[in-house]
Short mmCIF file of C-alpha atoms in Angstrom, two decimals:
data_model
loop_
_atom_site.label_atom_id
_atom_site.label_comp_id
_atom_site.label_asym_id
_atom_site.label_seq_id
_atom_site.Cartn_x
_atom_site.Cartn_y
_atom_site.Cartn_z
CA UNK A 1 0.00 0.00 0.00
CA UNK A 2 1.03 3.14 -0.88
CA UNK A 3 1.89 5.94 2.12
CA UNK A 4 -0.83 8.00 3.26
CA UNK A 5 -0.18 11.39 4.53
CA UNK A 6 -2.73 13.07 7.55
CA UNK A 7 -2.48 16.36 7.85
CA UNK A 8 -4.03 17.67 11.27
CA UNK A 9 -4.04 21.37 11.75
CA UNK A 10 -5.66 23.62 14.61
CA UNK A 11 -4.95 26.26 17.37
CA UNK A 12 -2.61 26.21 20.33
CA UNK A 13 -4.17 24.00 23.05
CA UNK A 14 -6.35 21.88 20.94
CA UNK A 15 -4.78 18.25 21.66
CA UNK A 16 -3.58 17.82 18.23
CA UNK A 17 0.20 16.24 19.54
CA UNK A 18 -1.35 14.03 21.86
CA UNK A 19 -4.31 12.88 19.58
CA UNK A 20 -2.09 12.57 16.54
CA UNK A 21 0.24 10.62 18.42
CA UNK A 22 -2.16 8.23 20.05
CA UNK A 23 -3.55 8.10 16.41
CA UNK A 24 -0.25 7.14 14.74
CA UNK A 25 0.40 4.42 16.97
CA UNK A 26 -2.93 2.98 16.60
CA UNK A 27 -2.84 2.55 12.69
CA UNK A 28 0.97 2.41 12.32
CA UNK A 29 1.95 5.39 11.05
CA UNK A 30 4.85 7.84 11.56
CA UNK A 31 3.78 10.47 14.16
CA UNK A 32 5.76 14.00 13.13
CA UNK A 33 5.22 16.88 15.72
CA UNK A 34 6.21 19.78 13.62
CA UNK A 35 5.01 22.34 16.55
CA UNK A 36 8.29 20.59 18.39
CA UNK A 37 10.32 21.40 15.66
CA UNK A 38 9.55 25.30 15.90
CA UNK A 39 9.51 25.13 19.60
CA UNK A 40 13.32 23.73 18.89
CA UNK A 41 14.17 26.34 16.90
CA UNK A 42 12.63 29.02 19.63
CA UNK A 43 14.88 27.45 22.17
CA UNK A 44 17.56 27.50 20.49
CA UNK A 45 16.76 31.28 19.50
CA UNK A 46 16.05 32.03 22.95
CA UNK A 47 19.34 30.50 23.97
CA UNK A 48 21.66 32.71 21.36
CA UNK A 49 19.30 35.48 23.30
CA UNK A 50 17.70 36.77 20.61
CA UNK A 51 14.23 38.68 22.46
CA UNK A 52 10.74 38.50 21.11
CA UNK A 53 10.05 40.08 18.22
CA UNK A 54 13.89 40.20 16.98
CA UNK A 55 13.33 38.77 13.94
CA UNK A 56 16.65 39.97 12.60
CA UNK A 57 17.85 38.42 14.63
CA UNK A 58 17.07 34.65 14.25
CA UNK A 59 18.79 34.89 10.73
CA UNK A 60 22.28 33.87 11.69
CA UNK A 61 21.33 31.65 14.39
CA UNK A 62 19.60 29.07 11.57
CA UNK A 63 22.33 27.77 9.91
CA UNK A 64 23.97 26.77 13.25
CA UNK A 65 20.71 25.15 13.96
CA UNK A 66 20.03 20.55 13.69
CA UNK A 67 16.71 19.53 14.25
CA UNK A 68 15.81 16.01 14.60
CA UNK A 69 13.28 13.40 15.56
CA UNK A 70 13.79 10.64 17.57
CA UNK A 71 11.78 7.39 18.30
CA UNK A 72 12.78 5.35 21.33
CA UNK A 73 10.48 2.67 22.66
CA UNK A 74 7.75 3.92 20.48
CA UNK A 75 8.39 8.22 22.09
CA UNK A 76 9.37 10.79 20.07
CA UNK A 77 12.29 12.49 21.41
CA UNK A 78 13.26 15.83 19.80
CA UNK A 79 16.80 16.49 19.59
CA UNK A 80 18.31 20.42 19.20
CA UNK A 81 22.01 19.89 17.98
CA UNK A 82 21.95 16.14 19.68
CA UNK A 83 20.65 17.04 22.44
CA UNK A 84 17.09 15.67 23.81
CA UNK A 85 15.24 19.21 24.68
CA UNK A 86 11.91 17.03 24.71
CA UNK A 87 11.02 18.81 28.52
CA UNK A 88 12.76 22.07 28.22
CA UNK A 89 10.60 22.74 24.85
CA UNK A 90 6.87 22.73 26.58
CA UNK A 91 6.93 25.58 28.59
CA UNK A 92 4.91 28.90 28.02
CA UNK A 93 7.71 30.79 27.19
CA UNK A 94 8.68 28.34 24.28
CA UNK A 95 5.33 28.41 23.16
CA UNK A 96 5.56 32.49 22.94
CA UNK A 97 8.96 31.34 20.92
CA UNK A 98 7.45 28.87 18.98
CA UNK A 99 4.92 31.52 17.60
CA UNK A 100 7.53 34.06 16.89
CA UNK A 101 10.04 31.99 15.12
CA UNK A 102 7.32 30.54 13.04
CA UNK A 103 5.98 33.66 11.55
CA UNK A 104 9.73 34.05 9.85
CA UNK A 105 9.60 32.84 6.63
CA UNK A 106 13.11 32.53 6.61
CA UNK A 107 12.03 29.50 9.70
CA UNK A 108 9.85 28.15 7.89
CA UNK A 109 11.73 27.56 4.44
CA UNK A 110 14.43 25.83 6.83
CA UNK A 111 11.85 23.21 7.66
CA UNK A 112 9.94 22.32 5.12
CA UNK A 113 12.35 20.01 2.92
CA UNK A 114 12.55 17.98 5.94
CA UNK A 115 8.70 17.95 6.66
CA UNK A 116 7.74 16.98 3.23
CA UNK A 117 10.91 14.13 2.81
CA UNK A 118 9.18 12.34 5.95
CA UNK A 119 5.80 12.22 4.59
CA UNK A 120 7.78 10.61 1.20
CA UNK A 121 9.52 8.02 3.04
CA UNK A 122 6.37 6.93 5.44
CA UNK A 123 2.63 7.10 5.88
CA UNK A 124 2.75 9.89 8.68
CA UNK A 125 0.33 12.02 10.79
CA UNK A 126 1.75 15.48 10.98
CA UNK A 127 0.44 17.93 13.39
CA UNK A 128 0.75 21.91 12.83
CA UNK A 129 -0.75 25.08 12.00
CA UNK A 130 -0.52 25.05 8.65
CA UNK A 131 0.30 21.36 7.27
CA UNK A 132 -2.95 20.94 5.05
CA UNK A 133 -2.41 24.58 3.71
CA UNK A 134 1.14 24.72 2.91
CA UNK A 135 3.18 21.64 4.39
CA UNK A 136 1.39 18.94 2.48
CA UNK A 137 -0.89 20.73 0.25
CA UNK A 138 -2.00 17.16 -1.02
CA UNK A 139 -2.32 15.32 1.94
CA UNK A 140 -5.11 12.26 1.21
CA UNK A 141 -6.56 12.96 5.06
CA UNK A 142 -7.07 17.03 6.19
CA UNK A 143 -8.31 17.09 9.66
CA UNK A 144 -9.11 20.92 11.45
CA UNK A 145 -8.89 20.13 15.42
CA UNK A 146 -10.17 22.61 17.09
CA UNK A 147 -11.63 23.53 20.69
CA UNK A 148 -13.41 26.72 22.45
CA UNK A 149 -10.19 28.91 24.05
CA UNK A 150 -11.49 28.26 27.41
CA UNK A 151 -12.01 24.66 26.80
CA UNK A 152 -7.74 24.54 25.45
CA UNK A 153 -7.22 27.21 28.51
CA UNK A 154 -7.78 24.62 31.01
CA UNK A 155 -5.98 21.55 29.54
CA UNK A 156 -2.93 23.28 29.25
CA UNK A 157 -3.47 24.47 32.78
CA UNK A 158 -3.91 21.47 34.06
CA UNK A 159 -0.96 20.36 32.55
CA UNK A 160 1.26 22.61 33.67
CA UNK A 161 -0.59 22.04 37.34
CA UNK A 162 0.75 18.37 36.56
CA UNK A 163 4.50 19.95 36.09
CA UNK A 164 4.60 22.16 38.86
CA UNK A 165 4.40 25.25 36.83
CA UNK A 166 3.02 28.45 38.89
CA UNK A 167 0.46 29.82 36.40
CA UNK A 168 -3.13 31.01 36.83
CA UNK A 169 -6.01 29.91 34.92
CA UNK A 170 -6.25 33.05 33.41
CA UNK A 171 -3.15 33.49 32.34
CA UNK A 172 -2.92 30.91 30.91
CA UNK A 173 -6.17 31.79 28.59
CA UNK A 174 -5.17 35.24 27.72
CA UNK A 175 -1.52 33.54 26.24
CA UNK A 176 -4.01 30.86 24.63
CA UNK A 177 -6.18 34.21 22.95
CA UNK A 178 -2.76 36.03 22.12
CA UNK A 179 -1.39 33.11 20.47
CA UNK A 180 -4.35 32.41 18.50
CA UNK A 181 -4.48 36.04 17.41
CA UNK A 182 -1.03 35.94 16.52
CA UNK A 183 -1.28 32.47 14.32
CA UNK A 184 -4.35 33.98 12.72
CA UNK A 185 -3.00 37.31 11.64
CA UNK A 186 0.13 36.66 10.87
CA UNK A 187 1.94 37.11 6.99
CA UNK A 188 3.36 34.02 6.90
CA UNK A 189 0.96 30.85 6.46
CA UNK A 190 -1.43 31.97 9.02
CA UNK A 191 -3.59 29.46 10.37
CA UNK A 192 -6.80 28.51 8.57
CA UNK A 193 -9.06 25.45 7.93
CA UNK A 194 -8.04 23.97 4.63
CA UNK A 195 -11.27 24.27 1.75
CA UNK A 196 -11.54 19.89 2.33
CA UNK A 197 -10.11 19.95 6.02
CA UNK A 198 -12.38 17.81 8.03
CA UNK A 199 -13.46 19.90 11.22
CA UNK A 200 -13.51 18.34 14.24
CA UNK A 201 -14.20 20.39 17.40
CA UNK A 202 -13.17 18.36 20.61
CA UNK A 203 -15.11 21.03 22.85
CA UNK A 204 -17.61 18.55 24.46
CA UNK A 205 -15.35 15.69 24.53
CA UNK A 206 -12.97 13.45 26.37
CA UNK A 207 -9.76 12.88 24.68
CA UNK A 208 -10.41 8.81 24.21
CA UNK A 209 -13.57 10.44 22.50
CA UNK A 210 -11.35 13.02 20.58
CA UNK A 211 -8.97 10.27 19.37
CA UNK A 212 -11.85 8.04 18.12
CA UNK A 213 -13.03 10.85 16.35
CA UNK A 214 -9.82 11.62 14.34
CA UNK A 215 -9.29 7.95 13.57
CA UNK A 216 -12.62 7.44 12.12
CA UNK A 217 -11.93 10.34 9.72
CA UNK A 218 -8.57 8.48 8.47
CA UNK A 219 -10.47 5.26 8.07
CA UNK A 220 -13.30 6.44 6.42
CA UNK A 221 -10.29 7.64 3.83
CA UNK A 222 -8.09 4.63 4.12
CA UNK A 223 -11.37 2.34 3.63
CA UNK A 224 -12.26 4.45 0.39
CA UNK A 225 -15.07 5.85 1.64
CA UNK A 226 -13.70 9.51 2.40
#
């Protein structure tokens, strides 16, 4: 059989990583987290302390810049210059990086050759904000995951309740609005639901519920019914 390329785009906060990875696993696909990749690259940004908004800046820290994905025991591990940065790349100050970085076109040209060779070599699920637009453009399955901003507010709350981060509730949903604004808005490949994206809004539902949904999509596709 051929490879089969999903392509699963939506907002900060919507569950895409964790669906698309649960997903993967479950039909035997290739799980690529291209959000981790740009969260990489705003580490690594952050590190040659470039500040928010520098975007001058970022230029002559690419091209000292390796990005990789690693599987161990069936995790992805992402790897900045060898390193595993897996933890230090899901905090809320990465995620501020992540959005920045990715507006550069200059970022995003630097990626996509190795985005688009994965989906080549392997039937993948690739998560991002702008995969079915741009990334893979011809993707057989388009998926839009989406949630209400309070509803995305308070999973990534909890989560960072679960990792000990100091963060209110709030906060956390006016970075979640920002960030959304920000993806919308911006020049670059802003985010948008592609013309024959398959919406799926996981509001109202629990995240077993949420991953049944997105499968079902795929099969209907992989079954030749889609």
């Amino acid at each position: 059989m051929k490879s089969i390329a999903v392509a699963i785009d939506g907002p900060s906060g919507a569950g895409k990583s964790t669906i698309a990875r649960a997903v993967a696993e479950r039909l035997g696909f290739v799980y690529v987290d291209t959000g981790a990749m740009y969260r990489t690259i705003g580490l690594a940004v952050c590190r040659a302390g470039v500040q928010l908004g520098d975007t001058a800046g970022i230029l002559p820290v690419l091209p000292g810049i390796g990005v990789s994905l690693n599987y161990q025991d069936g995790v992805q591990h992402v790897l900045l210059n060898g390193e595993d940065v897996s933890g230090l790349i899901r905090t809320p100050e990465m995620s501020k990086y992540a959005s920045f970085v990715s507006a550069v076109p200059e970022v995003r040209a630097f990626l996509l050759d190795t985005q688009r060779d994965m989906a080549k070599k392997c039937s993948v699920i690739m998560d991002g904000r702008d995969i079915g637009t741009v990334i893979l453009p011809d993707a057989e399955v388009k998926i839009f995951l989406t949630a209400s901003p309070e509803a995305r507010a308070r999973r990534r709350w909890l989560e960072l309740q679960q990792k000990g981060e100091n963060v209110t509730l709030d906060e956390v949903l006016a970075d979640m609005i920002q960030r959304d604004r920000d993806d919308t808005t911006r020049a670059e490949a802003p985010l948008r639901q592609a013309e024959d994206a398959v919406l799926v809004d996981t509001s109202e539902l629990t995240l077993e519920q949420s991953m049944d949904a997105v499968e079902a999509v795929i099969r209907r596709v992989l079954e030749g019914q889609g």
